Amino acid sequence: MTDNIVLNKPVSQWVEEFPKLQELIDLKPSTWFNPGVKPTAEALPEVGLTVKDVDDAADRLKRFAPLLVELFPETKVTEGILESPLAAVPDMLDAIAKRYGQELPGQLWTKLDANLPISGSIKARGGIYEVLKHAEDLAIEAGKLTYDDDYRKLATPEMREFFSGYKVAVGSTGNLGLSIGIMSAALGFDASVHMSADARQWKKDKLREHGVHVFEYESDYSVAVAQGRKEAEADPTAYFVDDENSSTLFLGYAVAARRLAGQLETYDVRVDENHPLFVYLPCGVGGGPGGVAFGLKTVFGDNVHCIFAEPTHSPCMYLGVYTGEHNNVCVQDFGIDNLTAADGLAVGRASGFVGRHMEHLLDGFYTIDDDELYRLIAMLDHTSGFDIEPSSSAGFAGPWRVLDNTEYRERMGLTDEKMANATHIAWATGGSMVPREEMASYIAKGSALL
Ligand SMILES: *Cc1c(COP(=O)(O)O)cnc(C)c1O
């Protein structure tokens, strides 16, 4: 590679100052535990959002629940609350332990956001929440709704007519577009989704079936986002969902944490000083994992350890936090191509909001190669029958990265005794809506690689 100049410094000098960059540049699986992590009490205020903001988001979702039941019958069984199962995967634990040649003390669970209703991915948390909040803001502003109303009135022909006068736009690698597009269309909004080259055909087809305008670009996520932003700027009736900066999306994701706390309690999984909780979150631009991690920190404080996972070809958050340059740099600056089968994680430049405000709350970052993502998909299917998409399996490698790093465990006081009591959760972020044939091809590919 030529010695590119990035922020006035040649790449060679960056590598000298930040040696792990060489692994990222070489597309080798890499792990970095963050020496800048701070006690939760100290770092939480840096986020600029509070528990009250998460309460507010949870209350808003509750107000909308009856409407969701009406619009999406599959949400009847949870009375309109969009939530996913938590499942233990001991056979997956055994299979990975065998593959990596190391036993894992403690338990392995998975949080199956792949099965979230309406859009089948973690984006059903933040994306749908932001559309609902926008609809509520518009309706209240227009005097057509009060917080105490039955929100089912938002599904009347009169309200659909009202919302049809407004546009919602978003740029996406696929799943955010799916969530925003389906929810916007269901309320009557005029929705546009700007899709990066990574987006799978079935996601575009599905959106068009819902009457959403889908624009396709040959380029990556940043360009799709810029186009969405541009379209909305020119039009006062248009609202742009800004995945790179939105605190609304972030809060929608954050609500997951308190619900997870309830699920852990249900299964008598303890989280305290002697029973640490590790959560491994696949990361694209960072809003989803960032919001969930923020929520987790508000609930579990120092007893939860949040670790982000990215594809070797798209390590944008690792790069940003490790160098401290956040969204001032992108993976392409360092000759990394941002081409990965993990479409939901194919982001070259991380959210500046998440990187800057969450950097002291995140224990670590790692990268994983695409073939390994497929192997983990196949292993999960074989051991548990759970089927997930490539962007979704990155978290399963995480516990073994923790085991591999004594410096990190010693620094954090994670003794062998505590590790024996640990609970590891791999967040399985998407997949239930993948067409069956495509899912079968993922599993076949992973099986062939094993
Ligand atoms: C978008 C997405 C992520 C990551 O969320 P970001 O907010 O982009 O970091 C993870 N998994 C899946 C399946 C996704 O669609």
Short mmCIF file of C-alpha atoms and ligand atoms in Angstrom, two decimals:
data_model
loop_
_atom_site.label_atom_id
_atom_site.label_comp_id
_atom_site.label_asym_id
_atom_site.label_seq_id
_atom_site.Cartn_x
_atom_site.Cartn_y
_atom_site.Cartn_z
CA MET A 1 0.00 0.00 0.00
CA THR A 2 1.19 3.52 -0.72
CA ASP A 3 1.86 5.60 2.35
CA ASN A 4 -1.37 7.55 2.32
CA ILE A 5 -1.55 10.82 4.27
CA VAL A 6 -4.35 10.79 6.86
CA LEU A 7 -4.97 13.96 8.88
CA ASN A 8 -1.52 15.26 7.93
CA LYS A 9 0.29 12.08 8.94
CA PRO A 10 1.48 9.21 6.76
CA VAL A 11 -0.15 5.86 7.51
CA SER A 12 3.28 4.47 8.49
CA GLN A 13 3.46 7.02 11.29
CA TRP A 14 -0.09 6.19 12.43
CA VAL A 15 0.96 2.55 12.67
CA GLU A 16 4.00 3.46 14.70
CA GLU A 17 1.83 5.35 17.19
CA PHE A 18 -1.01 2.81 17.11
CA PRO A 19 0.56 -0.61 16.44
CA LYS A 20 -2.72 -2.51 16.25
CA LEU A 21 -3.57 -0.56 13.11
CA GLN A 22 -1.27 -2.95 11.26
CA GLU A 23 -3.61 -5.85 12.04
CA LEU A 24 -6.60 -3.81 10.90
CA ILE A 25 -4.83 -2.81 7.67
CA ASP A 26 -3.80 -6.44 7.04
CA LEU A 27 -7.45 -7.49 7.60
CA LYS A 28 -6.33 -9.86 10.36
CA PRO A 29 -8.75 -10.58 13.20
CA SER A 30 -7.77 -8.15 15.92
CA THR A 31 -8.78 -7.45 19.51
CA TRP A 32 -8.24 -4.29 21.50
CA PHE A 33 -9.29 -3.84 25.10
CA ASN A 34 -9.81 -0.21 25.89
CA PRO A 35 -7.42 1.13 28.54
CA GLY A 36 -9.56 4.30 28.65
CA VAL A 37 -12.59 2.56 30.13
CA LYS A 38 -13.78 4.41 33.25
CA PRO A 39 -16.05 3.61 36.18
CA THR A 40 -19.66 3.89 35.05
CA ALA A 41 -20.50 6.63 37.54
CA GLU A 42 -17.78 8.78 36.04
CA ALA A 43 -18.39 8.02 32.36
CA LEU A 44 -22.20 7.91 32.16
CA PRO A 45 -22.61 11.70 32.43
CA GLU A 46 -20.38 12.07 29.34
CA VAL A 47 -23.16 10.54 27.25
CA GLY A 48 -25.36 13.61 27.72
CA LEU A 49 -28.46 11.44 28.07
CA THR A 50 -29.94 10.08 31.26
CA VAL A 51 -32.08 7.32 32.69
CA LYS A 52 -34.97 9.75 32.48
CA ASP A 53 -34.51 9.90 28.71
CA VAL A 54 -34.67 6.10 28.55
CA ASP A 55 -37.80 6.14 30.75
CA ASP A 56 -39.33 8.61 28.35
CA ALA A 57 -38.54 6.35 25.37
CA ALA A 58 -39.98 3.30 27.17
CA ASP A 59 -43.16 5.27 28.01
CA ARG A 60 -43.52 6.38 24.40
CA LEU A 61 -43.24 2.78 23.17
CA LYS A 62 -45.90 1.81 25.71
CA ARG A 63 -48.25 4.55 24.45
CA PHE A 64 -47.82 3.25 20.91
CA ALA A 65 -48.24 -0.44 21.77
CA PRO A 66 -52.01 -0.61 21.10
CA LEU A 67 -51.46 1.02 17.71
CA LEU A 68 -48.77 -1.51 16.82
CA VAL A 69 -51.16 -4.35 17.69
CA GLU A 70 -53.63 -2.88 15.24
CA LEU A 71 -51.11 -2.29 12.45
CA PHE A 72 -49.05 -5.45 12.89
CA PRO A 73 -51.13 -8.44 14.07
CA GLU A 74 -47.95 -10.44 14.80
CA THR A 75 -47.41 -8.12 17.78
CA LYS A 76 -50.68 -9.18 19.46
CA VAL A 77 -48.94 -11.88 21.47
CA THR A 78 -46.85 -9.26 23.26
CA GLU A 79 -49.59 -6.58 23.38
CA GLY A 80 -47.64 -4.44 20.94
CA ILE A 81 -44.32 -4.46 22.78
CA LEU A 82 -41.50 -5.31 20.36
CA GLU A 83 -39.15 -7.59 22.23
CA SER A 84 -36.97 -10.58 21.48
CA PRO A 85 -36.27 -13.85 23.28
CA LEU A 86 -33.21 -14.50 25.43
CA ALA A 87 -31.96 -18.07 25.07
CA ALA A 88 -29.14 -20.09 26.53
CA VAL A 89 -27.01 -21.84 23.92
CA PRO A 90 -24.89 -24.38 25.83
CA ASP A 91 -24.39 -26.61 22.78
CA MET A 92 -23.13 -23.62 20.81
CA LEU A 93 -20.77 -22.91 23.70
CA ASP A 94 -19.41 -26.48 23.46
CA ALA A 95 -19.07 -26.29 19.69
CA ILE A 96 -17.15 -22.99 19.77
CA ALA A 97 -15.00 -24.17 22.70
CA LYS A 98 -14.05 -27.19 20.64
CA ARG A 99 -13.31 -25.10 17.56
CA TYR A 100 -11.16 -22.57 19.47
CA GLY A 101 -9.58 -25.24 21.68
CA GLN A 102 -10.53 -23.52 24.90
CA GLU A 103 -13.26 -24.23 27.43
CA LEU A 104 -15.40 -21.26 28.41
CA PRO A 105 -16.18 -20.99 32.10
CA GLY A 106 -19.60 -19.50 32.77
CA GLN A 107 -22.65 -19.52 30.53
CA LEU A 108 -23.33 -18.49 26.94
CA TRP A 109 -26.68 -16.99 26.02
CA THR A 110 -27.95 -15.22 22.94
CA LYS A 111 -30.34 -12.30 22.63
CA LEU A 112 -32.38 -13.05 19.54
CA ASP A 113 -33.07 -9.67 17.99
CA ALA A 114 -33.16 -11.63 14.75
CA ASN A 115 -36.69 -12.48 15.87
CA LEU A 116 -37.91 -8.99 16.65
CA PRO A 117 -41.31 -8.46 15.03
CA ILE A 118 -42.01 -6.16 12.06
CA SER A 119 -38.48 -5.95 10.63
CA GLY A 120 -36.48 -8.89 12.03
CA SER A 121 -33.43 -7.04 13.34
CA ILE A 122 -32.11 -4.81 16.09
CA LYS A 123 -33.22 -1.87 13.90
CA ALA A 124 -36.79 -2.63 14.96
CA ARG A 125 -35.77 -1.01 18.25
CA GLY A 126 -34.29 2.32 17.20
CA GLY A 127 -35.69 2.72 13.70
CA ILE A 128 -39.30 2.07 14.53
CA TYR A 129 -39.03 4.14 17.69
CA GLU A 130 -37.80 7.19 15.78
CA VAL A 131 -40.65 7.01 13.26
CA LEU A 132 -43.18 6.71 16.08
CA LYS A 133 -41.68 9.68 17.89
CA HIS A 134 -41.77 11.76 14.74
CA ALA A 135 -45.41 10.82 14.12
CA GLU A 136 -46.29 11.72 17.70
CA ASP A 137 -44.48 15.07 17.47
CA LEU A 138 -46.30 15.98 14.25
CA ALA A 139 -49.73 14.91 15.51
CA ILE A 140 -49.33 16.75 18.79
CA GLU A 141 -48.01 19.87 17.12
CA ALA A 142 -51.04 19.84 14.80
CA GLY A 143 -53.41 19.48 17.78
CA LYS A 144 -54.59 16.08 16.55
CA LEU A 145 -53.29 14.04 19.49
CA THR A 146 -52.66 14.31 23.23
CA TYR A 147 -50.41 12.03 25.30
CA ASP A 148 -53.48 10.62 27.05
CA ASP A 149 -55.31 9.63 23.88
CA ASP A 150 -55.77 6.11 22.65
CA TYR A 151 -52.99 6.05 20.05
CA ARG A 152 -55.02 3.73 17.82
CA LYS A 153 -56.59 6.92 16.51
CA LEU A 154 -53.35 7.42 14.56
CA ALA A 155 -54.46 4.61 12.24
CA THR A 156 -57.68 6.33 11.14
CA PRO A 157 -58.06 7.41 7.48
CA GLU A 158 -57.96 11.04 8.62
CA MET A 159 -54.55 10.58 10.27
CA ARG A 160 -53.18 8.56 7.35
CA GLU A 161 -54.19 11.44 5.13
CA PHE A 162 -52.42 13.85 7.51
CA PHE A 163 -49.18 11.81 7.57
CA SER A 164 -49.21 11.39 3.79
CA GLY A 165 -48.35 15.08 3.58
CA TYR A 166 -44.97 14.35 5.21
CA LYS A 167 -41.89 12.55 4.02
CA VAL A 168 -39.46 10.36 5.92
CA ALA A 169 -36.02 9.66 4.46
CA VAL A 170 -33.13 7.48 5.55
CA GLY A 171 -29.83 6.11 4.24
CA SER A 172 -29.13 2.48 5.03
CA THR A 173 -27.22 -0.73 4.36
CA GLY A 174 -30.58 -2.52 4.54
CA ASN A 175 -32.08 -3.18 7.93
CA LEU A 176 -32.55 0.39 9.08
CA GLY A 177 -34.25 1.12 5.76
CA LEU A 178 -36.48 -1.88 6.30
CA SER A 179 -37.53 -0.72 9.77
CA ILE A 180 -38.03 2.94 8.91
CA GLY A 181 -39.67 2.15 5.58
CA ILE A 182 -42.17 -0.42 6.85
CA MET A 183 -43.19 1.67 9.88
CA SER A 184 -43.42 4.93 7.92
CA ALA A 185 -45.51 3.34 5.19
CA ALA A 186 -47.82 1.73 7.78
CA LEU A 187 -48.64 5.18 9.19
CA GLY A 188 -49.13 6.71 5.74
CA PHE A 189 -45.88 8.68 5.44
CA ASP A 190 -44.26 9.17 2.05
CA ALA A 191 -41.10 7.15 2.75
CA SER A 192 -37.79 7.10 0.87
CA VAL A 193 -34.93 4.74 1.59
CA HIS A 194 -31.48 5.37 0.11
CA MET A 195 -29.74 2.00 -0.06
CA SER A 196 -26.00 1.41 -0.23
CA ALA A 197 -24.54 -1.16 -2.63
CA ASP A 198 -24.41 -3.67 0.26
CA ALA A 199 -28.18 -3.89 0.65
CA ARG A 200 -29.62 -7.29 -0.21
CA GLN A 201 -32.13 -7.47 -3.04
CA TRP A 202 -34.86 -9.01 -0.89
CA LYS A 203 -34.76 -6.01 1.47
CA LYS A 204 -35.33 -3.63 -1.44
CA ASP A 205 -38.09 -5.83 -2.87
CA LYS A 206 -39.85 -5.99 0.47
CA LEU A 207 -39.79 -2.22 0.86
CA ARG A 208 -41.18 -1.68 -2.63
CA GLU A 209 -44.01 -4.09 -1.77
CA HIS A 210 -44.84 -1.74 1.11
CA GLY A 211 -44.96 1.24 -1.27
CA VAL A 212 -41.64 2.74 -0.15
CA HIS A 213 -39.44 4.59 -2.66
CA VAL A 214 -36.12 2.79 -2.80
CA PHE A 215 -33.09 4.53 -4.29
CA GLU A 216 -30.06 2.38 -5.02
CA TYR A 217 -26.44 3.50 -5.05
CA GLU A 218 -23.30 1.81 -6.31
CA SER A 219 -21.41 3.26 -3.38
CA ASP A 220 -21.23 2.58 0.32
CA TYR A 221 -23.32 3.56 3.32
CA SER A 222 -21.86 7.06 3.83
CA VAL A 223 -22.97 8.09 0.35
CA ALA A 224 -26.46 6.64 0.83
CA VAL A 225 -26.79 8.61 4.06
CA ALA A 226 -25.56 11.81 2.43
CA GLN A 227 -28.17 11.40 -0.34
CA GLY A 228 -30.97 10.88 2.17
CA ARG A 229 -29.84 13.92 4.11
CA LYS A 230 -29.69 16.02 0.95
CA GLU A 231 -33.17 14.98 -0.16
CA ALA A 232 -34.64 15.93 3.20
CA GLU A 233 -32.80 19.25 3.55
CA ALA A 234 -34.40 20.60 0.40
CA ASP A 235 -37.91 19.90 1.64
CA PRO A 236 -39.56 21.34 4.78
CA THR A 237 -42.09 18.48 4.94
CA ALA A 238 -39.30 15.91 4.99
CA TYR A 239 -37.73 14.34 8.06
CA PHE A 240 -34.34 12.68 7.85
CA VAL A 241 -33.45 9.85 10.21
CA ASP A 242 -29.79 10.50 10.87
CA ASP A 243 -28.19 7.17 11.72
CA GLU A 244 -24.80 8.84 12.19
CA ASN A 245 -25.97 11.26 14.90
CA SER A 246 -29.50 10.56 16.11
CA SER A 247 -30.04 10.48 19.86
CA THR A 248 -33.64 9.40 19.22
CA LEU A 249 -32.53 6.17 17.53
CA PHE A 250 -30.01 5.70 20.33
CA LEU A 251 -32.70 5.92 23.02
CA GLY A 252 -34.95 3.49 21.17
CA TYR A 253 -32.11 0.97 21.33
CA ALA A 254 -31.37 1.76 24.97
CA VAL A 255 -34.80 0.51 26.13
CA ALA A 256 -33.60 -3.04 25.37
CA ALA A 257 -31.45 -3.08 28.51
CA ARG A 258 -34.19 -2.83 31.14
CA ARG A 259 -36.19 -5.50 29.33
CA LEU A 260 -33.11 -7.75 29.25
CA ALA A 261 -32.71 -7.20 32.99
CA GLY A 262 -36.22 -8.61 33.46
CA GLN A 263 -35.43 -11.62 31.30
CA LEU A 264 -32.22 -12.35 33.22
CA GLU A 265 -34.17 -12.17 36.43
CA THR A 266 -36.75 -14.59 35.05
CA TYR A 267 -34.04 -17.19 34.53
CA ASP A 268 -32.39 -16.37 37.85
CA VAL A 269 -29.22 -15.23 36.10
CA ARG A 270 -27.43 -13.05 38.61
CA VAL A 271 -25.46 -9.99 37.72
CA ASP A 272 -23.41 -8.42 40.50
CA GLU A 273 -19.82 -7.83 41.44
CA ASN A 274 -19.07 -11.54 41.63
CA HIS A 275 -21.23 -12.45 38.64
CA PRO A 276 -20.09 -10.31 35.73
CA LEU A 277 -22.16 -9.93 32.58
CA PHE A 278 -20.41 -9.69 29.20
CA VAL A 279 -22.38 -8.47 26.20
CA TYR A 280 -20.99 -8.76 22.67
CA LEU A 281 -22.61 -6.42 20.17
CA PRO A 282 -22.13 -6.43 16.38
CA CYS A 283 -21.35 -2.85 15.36
CA GLY A 284 -21.98 -0.98 12.12
CA VAL A 285 -22.21 2.79 12.50
CA GLY A 286 -22.58 2.28 16.25
CA GLY A 287 -26.05 3.56 17.12
CA GLY A 288 -27.56 0.14 17.82
CA PRO A 289 -24.77 -1.32 19.93
CA GLY A 290 -24.06 2.09 21.45
CA GLY A 291 -27.65 2.60 22.55
CA VAL A 292 -27.95 -0.92 23.94
CA ALA A 293 -24.63 -0.53 25.78
CA PHE A 294 -25.71 2.81 27.23
CA GLY A 295 -28.92 1.24 28.48
CA LEU A 296 -26.99 -1.69 29.96
CA LYS A 297 -24.63 0.65 31.80
CA THR A 298 -27.59 2.51 33.33
CA VAL A 299 -28.98 -0.79 34.59
CA PHE A 300 -25.91 -2.86 35.54
CA GLY A 301 -23.17 -0.26 35.99
CA ASP A 302 -19.68 -1.67 36.38
CA ASN A 303 -20.98 -5.25 36.47
CA VAL A 304 -21.64 -5.26 32.74
CA HIS A 305 -18.84 -5.34 30.18
CA CYS A 306 -19.78 -4.22 26.68
CA ILE A 307 -17.64 -5.31 23.74
CA PHE A 308 -18.22 -4.38 20.09
CA ALA A 309 -17.60 -6.74 17.16
CA GLU A 310 -16.93 -5.68 13.56
CA PRO A 311 -15.96 -7.37 10.29
CA THR A 312 -12.23 -7.25 9.44
CA HIS A 313 -13.14 -5.22 6.33
CA SER A 314 -15.19 -2.57 8.23
CA PRO A 315 -13.61 -1.86 11.62
CA CYS A 316 -14.83 1.75 11.79
CA MET A 317 -15.64 2.02 15.50
CA TYR A 318 -12.51 0.15 16.58
CA LEU A 319 -10.46 2.49 14.37
CA GLY A 320 -12.20 5.63 15.62
CA VAL A 321 -11.99 4.92 19.33
CA TYR A 322 -8.49 3.36 19.19
CA THR A 323 -7.00 6.37 17.40
CA GLY A 324 -9.22 8.84 19.28
CA GLU A 325 -10.10 10.38 15.92
CA HIS A 326 -13.67 8.97 15.82
CA ASN A 327 -15.47 10.13 12.67
CA ASN A 328 -12.50 12.20 11.51
CA VAL A 329 -11.14 9.01 10.01
CA CYS A 330 -12.64 6.21 7.96
CA VAL A 331 -11.41 2.70 7.18
CA GLN A 332 -10.79 3.62 3.54
CA ASP A 333 -8.19 6.20 4.69
CA PHE A 334 -6.12 3.21 5.78
CA GLY A 335 -6.68 1.21 2.62
CA ILE A 336 -9.40 -0.99 4.18
CA ASP A 337 -12.12 -1.60 1.59
CA ASN A 338 -15.35 -1.80 3.66
CA LEU A 339 -16.49 -4.78 1.57
CA THR A 340 -18.07 -7.47 3.73
CA ALA A 341 -20.82 -10.08 3.58
CA ALA A 342 -22.05 -8.59 6.86
CA ASP A 343 -24.20 -6.00 5.09
CA GLY A 344 -25.55 -4.51 8.32
CA LEU A 345 -22.02 -3.80 9.52
CA ALA A 346 -20.61 -2.46 6.24
CA VAL A 347 -19.85 1.02 7.52
CA GLY A 348 -16.52 2.76 6.91
CA ARG A 349 -16.97 5.79 9.17
CA ALA A 350 -18.38 5.41 12.67
CA SER A 351 -20.96 7.60 14.36
CA GLY A 352 -19.10 10.50 15.94
CA PHE A 353 -21.80 10.78 18.57
CA VAL A 354 -21.42 7.21 19.78
CA GLY A 355 -17.61 7.12 19.59
CA ARG A 356 -17.12 10.38 21.45
CA HIS A 357 -19.81 9.92 24.08
CA MET A 358 -19.44 6.20 24.77
CA GLU A 359 -15.69 5.62 24.51
CA HIS A 360 -15.17 5.41 28.28
CA LEU A 361 -18.01 2.93 28.75
CA LEU A 362 -16.85 0.30 26.25
CA ASP A 363 -14.46 -2.40 27.38
CA GLY A 364 -13.23 -3.54 24.02
CA PHE A 365 -13.45 -3.97 20.28
CA TYR A 366 -12.59 -6.84 17.99
CA THR A 367 -12.74 -7.80 14.34
CA ILE A 368 -13.73 -11.12 12.83
CA ASP A 369 -13.44 -12.31 9.25
CA ASP A 370 -16.38 -13.05 7.00
CA ASP A 371 -15.68 -16.78 6.72
CA GLU A 372 -15.83 -17.06 10.50
CA LEU A 373 -19.19 -15.23 10.51
CA TYR A 374 -20.54 -17.92 8.17
CA ARG A 375 -19.06 -20.73 10.27
CA LEU A 376 -20.75 -19.32 13.38
CA ILE A 377 -24.06 -19.09 11.51
CA ALA A 378 -23.80 -22.76 10.58
CA MET A 379 -22.73 -23.77 14.09
CA LEU A 380 -25.66 -21.92 15.65
CA ASP A 381 -28.07 -23.52 13.22
CA HIS A 382 -26.66 -27.01 13.91
CA THR A 383 -26.58 -26.64 17.68
CA SER A 384 -29.76 -24.68 18.39
CA GLY A 385 -31.79 -24.28 15.19
CA PHE A 386 -31.60 -20.49 15.47
CA ASP A 387 -31.01 -18.93 12.05
CA ILE A 388 -29.35 -15.54 11.77
CA GLU A 389 -27.77 -13.34 9.09
CA PRO A 390 -24.02 -12.70 8.59
CA SER A 391 -24.09 -9.34 10.43
CA SER A 392 -25.55 -11.08 13.39
CA SER A 393 -23.06 -13.80 14.36
CA ALA A 394 -20.02 -11.66 15.15
CA GLY A 395 -20.72 -11.60 18.90
CA PHE A 396 -20.29 -15.35 19.40
CA ALA A 397 -16.49 -15.16 19.11
CA GLY A 398 -16.29 -12.54 21.84
CA PRO A 399 -15.99 -14.63 25.02
CA TRP A 400 -12.88 -16.33 23.64
CA ARG A 401 -11.26 -12.96 22.94
CA VAL A 402 -11.82 -12.12 26.61
CA LEU A 403 -10.32 -15.46 27.67
CA ASP A 404 -7.28 -14.79 25.48
CA ASN A 405 -6.43 -11.51 27.16
CA THR A 406 -4.98 -11.70 30.66
CA GLU A 407 -3.96 -8.04 30.73
CA TYR A 408 -7.60 -6.98 30.33
CA ARG A 409 -8.98 -9.41 32.89
CA GLU A 410 -6.37 -8.51 35.48
CA ARG A 411 -6.83 -4.79 34.94
CA MET A 412 -10.59 -5.13 35.42
CA GLY A 413 -10.29 -7.44 38.43
CA LEU A 414 -11.97 -10.29 36.54
CA THR A 415 -10.56 -13.19 38.55
CA ASP A 416 -10.93 -16.85 37.56
CA GLU A 417 -13.56 -17.17 40.25
CA LYS A 418 -15.61 -14.33 38.76
CA MET A 419 -15.14 -15.69 35.24
CA ALA A 420 -16.52 -19.03 36.41
CA ASN A 421 -19.70 -17.15 37.43
CA ALA A 422 -19.86 -15.03 34.28
CA THR A 423 -22.74 -14.77 31.86
CA HIS A 424 -21.85 -14.04 28.23
CA ILE A 425 -24.52 -12.78 25.85
CA ALA A 426 -23.92 -12.72 22.11
CA TRP A 427 -26.42 -10.24 20.65
CA ALA A 428 -27.82 -11.92 17.54
CA THR A 429 -28.91 -8.78 15.76
CA GLY A 430 -30.85 -9.93 12.71
CA GLY A 431 -32.08 -12.66 10.42
CA SER A 432 -35.66 -13.90 10.83
CA MET A 433 -36.83 -12.18 7.66
CA VAL A 434 -34.09 -13.51 5.40
CA PRO A 435 -35.79 -15.57 2.65
CA ARG A 436 -35.43 -19.30 3.34
CA GLU A 437 -33.32 -20.04 0.29
CA GLU A 438 -30.87 -17.30 1.12
CA MET A 439 -30.63 -18.50 4.71
CA ALA A 440 -30.01 -22.04 3.49
CA SER A 441 -27.15 -20.73 1.35
CA TYR A 442 -25.55 -19.00 4.40
CA ILE A 443 -25.74 -22.22 6.40
CA ALA A 444 -24.40 -24.28 3.51
CA LYS A 445 -21.53 -21.88 3.06
CA GLY A 446 -20.66 -21.97 6.76
CA SER A 447 -20.93 -25.76 6.89
CA ALA A 448 -18.59 -26.09 3.92
CA LEU A 449 -16.05 -23.88 5.67
CA LEU A 450 -16.12 -25.90 8.90
C1 LIG B 1 -27.44 -2.27 11.71
C2 LIG B 1 -27.11 -3.59 12.23
C3 LIG B 1 -26.15 -3.74 13.25
C4 LIG B 1 -25.36 -2.63 13.85
O1 LIG B 1 -26.08 -1.48 14.19
P1 LIG B 1 -25.39 -0.05 13.98
O2 LIG B 1 -26.34 0.90 14.57
O3 LIG B 1 -25.24 0.14 12.49
O4 LIG B 1 -24.07 -0.12 14.62
C5 LIG B 1 -25.92 -5.03 13.69
N1 LIG B 1 -26.56 -6.08 13.18
C6 LIG B 1 -27.48 -5.97 12.22
C7 LIG B 1 -28.18 -7.19 11.71
C8 LIG B 1 -27.79 -4.71 11.71
O5 LIG B 1 -28.69 -4.59 10.75
#
